[in-house]
PDB file of C-alpha atoms in Angstrom:
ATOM      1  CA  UNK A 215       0.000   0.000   0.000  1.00  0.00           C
ATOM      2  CA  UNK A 216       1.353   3.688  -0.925  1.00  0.00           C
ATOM      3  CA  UNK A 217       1.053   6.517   1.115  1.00  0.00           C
ATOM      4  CA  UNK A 218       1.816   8.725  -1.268  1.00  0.00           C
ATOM      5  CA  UNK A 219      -0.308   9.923  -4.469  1.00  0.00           C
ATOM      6  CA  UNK A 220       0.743   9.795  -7.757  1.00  0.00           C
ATOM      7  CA  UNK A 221       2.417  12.959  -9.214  1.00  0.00           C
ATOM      8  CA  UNK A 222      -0.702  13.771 -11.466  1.00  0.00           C
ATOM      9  CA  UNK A 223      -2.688  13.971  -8.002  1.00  0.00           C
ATOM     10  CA  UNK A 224      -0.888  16.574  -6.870  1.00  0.00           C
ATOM     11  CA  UNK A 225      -1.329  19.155  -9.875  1.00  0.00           C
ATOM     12  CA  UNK A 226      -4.630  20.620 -10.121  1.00  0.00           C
ATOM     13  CA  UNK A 227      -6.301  19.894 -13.037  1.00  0.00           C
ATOM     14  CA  UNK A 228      -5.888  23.158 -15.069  1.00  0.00           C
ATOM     15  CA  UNK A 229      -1.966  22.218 -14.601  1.00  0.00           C
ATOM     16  CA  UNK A 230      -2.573  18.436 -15.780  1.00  0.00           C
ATOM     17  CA  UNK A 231      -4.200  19.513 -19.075  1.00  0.00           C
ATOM     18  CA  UNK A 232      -1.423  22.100 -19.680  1.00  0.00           C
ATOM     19  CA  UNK A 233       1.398  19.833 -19.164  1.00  0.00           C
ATOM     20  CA  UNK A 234      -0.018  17.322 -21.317  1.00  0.00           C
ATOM     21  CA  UNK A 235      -0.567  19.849 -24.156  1.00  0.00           C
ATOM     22  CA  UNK A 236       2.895  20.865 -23.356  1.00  0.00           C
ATOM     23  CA  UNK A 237       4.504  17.374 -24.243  1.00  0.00           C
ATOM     24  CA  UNK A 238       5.544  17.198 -20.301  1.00  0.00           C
ATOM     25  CA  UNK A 239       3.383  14.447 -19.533  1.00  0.00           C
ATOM     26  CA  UNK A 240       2.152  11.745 -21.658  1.00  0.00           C
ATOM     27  CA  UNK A 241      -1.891  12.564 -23.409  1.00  0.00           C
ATOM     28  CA  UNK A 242      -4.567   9.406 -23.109  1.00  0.00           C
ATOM     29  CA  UNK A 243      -3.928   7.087 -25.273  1.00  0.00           C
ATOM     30  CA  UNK A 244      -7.751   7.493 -26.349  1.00  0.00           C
ATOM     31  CA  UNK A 245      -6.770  10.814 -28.135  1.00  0.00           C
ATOM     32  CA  UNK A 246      -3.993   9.197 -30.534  1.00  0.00           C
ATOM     33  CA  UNK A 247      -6.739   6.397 -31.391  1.00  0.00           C
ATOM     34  CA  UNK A 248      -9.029   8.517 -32.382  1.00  0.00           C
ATOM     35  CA  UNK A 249      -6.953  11.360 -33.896  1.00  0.00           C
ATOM     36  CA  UNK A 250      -7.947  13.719 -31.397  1.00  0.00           C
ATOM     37  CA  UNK A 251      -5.609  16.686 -29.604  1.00  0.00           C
ATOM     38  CA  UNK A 252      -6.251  19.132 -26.798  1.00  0.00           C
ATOM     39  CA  UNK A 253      -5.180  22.654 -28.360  1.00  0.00           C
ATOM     40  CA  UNK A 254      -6.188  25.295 -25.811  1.00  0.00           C
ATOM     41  CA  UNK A 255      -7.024  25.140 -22.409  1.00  0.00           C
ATOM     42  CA  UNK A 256      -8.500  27.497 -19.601  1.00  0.00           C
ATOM     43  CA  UNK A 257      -9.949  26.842 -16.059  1.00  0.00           C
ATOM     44  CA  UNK A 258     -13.280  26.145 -17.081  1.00  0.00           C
ATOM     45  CA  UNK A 259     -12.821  25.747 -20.917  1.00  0.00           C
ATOM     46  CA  UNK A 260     -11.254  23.922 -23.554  1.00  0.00           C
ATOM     47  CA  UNK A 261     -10.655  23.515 -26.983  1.00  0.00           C
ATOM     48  CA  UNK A 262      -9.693  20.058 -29.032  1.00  0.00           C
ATOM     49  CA  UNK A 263      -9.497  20.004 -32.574  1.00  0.00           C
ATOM     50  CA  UNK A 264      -9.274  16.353 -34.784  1.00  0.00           C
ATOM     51  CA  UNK A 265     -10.009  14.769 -38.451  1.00  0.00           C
ATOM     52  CA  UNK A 266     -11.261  11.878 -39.178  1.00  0.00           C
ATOM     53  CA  UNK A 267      -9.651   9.511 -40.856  1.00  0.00           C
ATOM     54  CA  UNK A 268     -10.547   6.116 -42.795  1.00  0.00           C
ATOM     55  CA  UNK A 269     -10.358   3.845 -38.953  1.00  0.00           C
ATOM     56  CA  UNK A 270     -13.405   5.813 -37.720  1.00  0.00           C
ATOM     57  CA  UNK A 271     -15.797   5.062 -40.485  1.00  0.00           C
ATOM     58  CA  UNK A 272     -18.998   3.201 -40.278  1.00  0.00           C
ATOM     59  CA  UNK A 273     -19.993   0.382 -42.810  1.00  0.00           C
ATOM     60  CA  UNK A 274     -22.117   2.989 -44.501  1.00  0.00           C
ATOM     61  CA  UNK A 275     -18.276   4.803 -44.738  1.00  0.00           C
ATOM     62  CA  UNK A 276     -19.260   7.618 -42.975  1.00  0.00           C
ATOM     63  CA  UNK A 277     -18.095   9.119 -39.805  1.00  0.00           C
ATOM     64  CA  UNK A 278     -19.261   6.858 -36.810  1.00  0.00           C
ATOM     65  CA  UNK A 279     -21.014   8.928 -34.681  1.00  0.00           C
ATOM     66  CA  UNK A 280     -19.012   7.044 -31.813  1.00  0.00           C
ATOM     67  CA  UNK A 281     -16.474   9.740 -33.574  1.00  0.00           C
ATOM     68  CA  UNK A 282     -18.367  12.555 -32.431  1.00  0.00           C
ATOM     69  CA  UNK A 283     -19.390  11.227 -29.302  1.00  0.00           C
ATOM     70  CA  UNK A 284     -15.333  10.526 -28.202  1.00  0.00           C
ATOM     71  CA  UNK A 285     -14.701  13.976 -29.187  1.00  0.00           C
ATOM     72  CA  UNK A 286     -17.542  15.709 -27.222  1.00  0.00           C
ATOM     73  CA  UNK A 287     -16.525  13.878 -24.783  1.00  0.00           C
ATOM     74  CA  UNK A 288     -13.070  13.883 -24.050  1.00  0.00           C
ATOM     75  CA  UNK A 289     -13.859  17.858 -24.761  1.00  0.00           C
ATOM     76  CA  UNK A 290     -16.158  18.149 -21.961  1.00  0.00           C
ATOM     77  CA  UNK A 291     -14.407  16.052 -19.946  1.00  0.00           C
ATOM     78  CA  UNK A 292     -11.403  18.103 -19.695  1.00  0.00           C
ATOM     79  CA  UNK A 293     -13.581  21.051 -19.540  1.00  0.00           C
ATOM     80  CA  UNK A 294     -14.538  19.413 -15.841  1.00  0.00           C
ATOM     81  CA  UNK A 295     -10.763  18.299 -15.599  1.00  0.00           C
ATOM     82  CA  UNK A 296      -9.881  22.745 -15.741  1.00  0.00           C
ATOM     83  CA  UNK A 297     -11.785  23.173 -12.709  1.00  0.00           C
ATOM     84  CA  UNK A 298     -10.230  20.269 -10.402  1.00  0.00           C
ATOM     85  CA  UNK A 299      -8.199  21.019  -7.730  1.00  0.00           C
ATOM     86  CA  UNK A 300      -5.423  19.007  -6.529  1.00  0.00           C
ATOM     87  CA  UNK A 301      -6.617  15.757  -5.221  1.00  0.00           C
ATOM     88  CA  UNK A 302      -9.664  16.059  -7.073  1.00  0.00           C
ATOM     89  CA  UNK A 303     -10.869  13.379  -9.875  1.00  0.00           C
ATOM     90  CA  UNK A 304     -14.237  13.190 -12.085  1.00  0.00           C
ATOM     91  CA  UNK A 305     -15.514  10.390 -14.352  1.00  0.00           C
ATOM     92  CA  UNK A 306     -18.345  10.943 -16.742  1.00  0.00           C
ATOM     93  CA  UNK A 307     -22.173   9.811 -14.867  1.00  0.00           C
ATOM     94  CA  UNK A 308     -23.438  10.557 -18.977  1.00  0.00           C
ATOM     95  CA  UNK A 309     -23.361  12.355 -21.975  1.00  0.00           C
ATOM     96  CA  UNK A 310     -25.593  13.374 -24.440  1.00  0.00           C
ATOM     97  CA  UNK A 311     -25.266  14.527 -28.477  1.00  0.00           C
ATOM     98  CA  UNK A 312     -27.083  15.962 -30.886  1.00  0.00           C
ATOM     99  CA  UNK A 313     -25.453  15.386 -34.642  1.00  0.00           C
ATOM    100  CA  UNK A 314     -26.359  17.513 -36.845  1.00  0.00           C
ATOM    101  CA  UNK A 315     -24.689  16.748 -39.902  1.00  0.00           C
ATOM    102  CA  UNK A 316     -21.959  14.847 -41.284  1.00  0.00           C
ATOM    103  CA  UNK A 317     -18.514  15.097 -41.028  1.00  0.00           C
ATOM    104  CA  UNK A 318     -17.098  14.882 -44.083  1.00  0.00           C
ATOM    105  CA  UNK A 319     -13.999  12.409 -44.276  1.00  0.00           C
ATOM    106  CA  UNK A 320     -10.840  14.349 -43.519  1.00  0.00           C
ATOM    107  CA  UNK A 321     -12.716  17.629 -42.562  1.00  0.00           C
ATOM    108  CA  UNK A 322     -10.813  19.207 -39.935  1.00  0.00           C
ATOM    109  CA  UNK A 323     -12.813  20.199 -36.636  1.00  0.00           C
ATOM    110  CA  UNK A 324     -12.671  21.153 -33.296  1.00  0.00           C
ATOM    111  CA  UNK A 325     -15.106  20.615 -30.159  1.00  0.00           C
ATOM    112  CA  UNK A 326     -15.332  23.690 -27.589  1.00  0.00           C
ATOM    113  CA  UNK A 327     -16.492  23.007 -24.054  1.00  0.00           C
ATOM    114  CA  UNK A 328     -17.228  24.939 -20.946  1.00  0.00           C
ATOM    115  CA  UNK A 329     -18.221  24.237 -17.780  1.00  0.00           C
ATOM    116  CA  UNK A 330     -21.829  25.405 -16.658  1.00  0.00           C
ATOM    117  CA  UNK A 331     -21.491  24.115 -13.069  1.00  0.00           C
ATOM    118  CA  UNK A 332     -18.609  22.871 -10.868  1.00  0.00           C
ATOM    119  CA  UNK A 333     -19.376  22.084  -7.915  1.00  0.00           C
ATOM    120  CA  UNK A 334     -18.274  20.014  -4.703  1.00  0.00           C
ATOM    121  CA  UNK A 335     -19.603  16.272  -5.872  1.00  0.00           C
ATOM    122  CA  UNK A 336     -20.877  17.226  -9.832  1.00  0.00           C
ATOM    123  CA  UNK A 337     -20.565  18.991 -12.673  1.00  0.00           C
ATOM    124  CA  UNK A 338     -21.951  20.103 -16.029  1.00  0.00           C
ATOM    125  CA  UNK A 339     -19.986  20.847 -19.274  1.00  0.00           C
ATOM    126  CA  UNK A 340     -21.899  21.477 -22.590  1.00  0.00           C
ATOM    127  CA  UNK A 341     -19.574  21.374 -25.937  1.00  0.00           C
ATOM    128  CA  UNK A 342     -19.486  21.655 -29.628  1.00  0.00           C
ATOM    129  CA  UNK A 343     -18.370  20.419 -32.712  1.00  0.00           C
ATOM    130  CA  UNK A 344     -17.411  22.927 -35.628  1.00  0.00           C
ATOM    131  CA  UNK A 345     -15.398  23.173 -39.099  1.00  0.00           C
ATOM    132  CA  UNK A 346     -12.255  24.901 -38.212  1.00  0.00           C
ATOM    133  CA  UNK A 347     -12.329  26.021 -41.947  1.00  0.00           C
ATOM    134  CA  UNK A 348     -16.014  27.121 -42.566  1.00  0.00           C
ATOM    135  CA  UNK A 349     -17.547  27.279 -38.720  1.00  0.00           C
ATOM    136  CA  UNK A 350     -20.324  24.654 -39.664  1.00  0.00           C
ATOM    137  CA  UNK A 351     -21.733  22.899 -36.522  1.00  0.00           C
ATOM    138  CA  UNK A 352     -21.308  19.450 -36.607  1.00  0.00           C
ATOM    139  CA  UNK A 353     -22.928  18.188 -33.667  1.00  0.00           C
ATOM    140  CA  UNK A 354     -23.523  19.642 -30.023  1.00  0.00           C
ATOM    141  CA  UNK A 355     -23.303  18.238 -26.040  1.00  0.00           C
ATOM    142  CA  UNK A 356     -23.677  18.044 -22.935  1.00  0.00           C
ATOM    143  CA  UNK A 357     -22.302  16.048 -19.645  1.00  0.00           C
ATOM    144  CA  UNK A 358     -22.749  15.479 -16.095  1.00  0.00           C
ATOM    145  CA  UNK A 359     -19.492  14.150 -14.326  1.00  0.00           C
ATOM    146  CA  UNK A 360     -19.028  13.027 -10.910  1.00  0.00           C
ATOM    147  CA  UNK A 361     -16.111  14.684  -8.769  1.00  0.00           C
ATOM    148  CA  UNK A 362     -14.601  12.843  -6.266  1.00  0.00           C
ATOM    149  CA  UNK A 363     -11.677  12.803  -3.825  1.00  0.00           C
ATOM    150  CA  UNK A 364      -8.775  10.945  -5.052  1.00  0.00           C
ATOM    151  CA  UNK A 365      -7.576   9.930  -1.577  1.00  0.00           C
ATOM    152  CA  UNK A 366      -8.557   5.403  -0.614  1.00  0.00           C
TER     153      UNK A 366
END
């Protein structure tokens, strides 16, 4: 048994996401899967941009909207993550999206999130998916995470 936490316990979360944009710490390994990167980050907000490429298609050969959903996701996610404080760890409770139209194959995007409440024991991140080049919107979210102490 440790007594000690892990290093990434004792950053808040702001500082977690900033040293893994950084290169200082390793990303998830979700992000290289999908083709996914966090690009800006803020307490409260953040930004990830992605493409999809030819492993995330359906067998219609379109996007899979599992796509979207890992995006939104991991967005608002880390949206949550930005307001953690040291010690602090959340896990998704659910997530909801709205597609709105396709993604064309090798269309760059990105998903913005923000926080809409952080509190003690939950909170709520809504997010969305855009063209970088022409602004579309792609599909839209929302989540409700649980925050919890990282201390056993």
């Amino acid at each position: 048994m440790h007594d000690t936490q892990p290093d990434h316990l004792n950053r808040s979360g702001l500082d977690l996401l900033l040293a893994m944009k950084a290169g200082d710490l390793p990303g998830p390994t979700m992000a290289y899967t999908a083709n996914i990167r966090l690009t800006e980050a803020v307490r409260g907000a953040v930004v990830f941009q992605g493409t999809p490429g030819d492993n995330v298609l359906n067998p219609r050969g379109a996007v899979h909207g599992g796509w979207y959903g890992t995006l939104l996701d991991s967005a608002m996610g880390c949206a949550v993550q930005s307001v953690l404080e040291a010690g602090q760890v959340y896990t998704t409770l659910e997530y909801k999206i709205n597609l709105t139209r396709a993604i064309p194959l090798g269309t760059e995007v990105e998903a913005r999130a923000q926080v809409q409440h952080g509190g003690r024991s939950t909170a709520v991140a809504i997010g969305e998916i855009r063209g970088v080049e022409d602004g579309r919107l792609y599909a839209t979210g929302s989540t409700t995470c649980i925050v919890m102490s990282a201390k056993t």
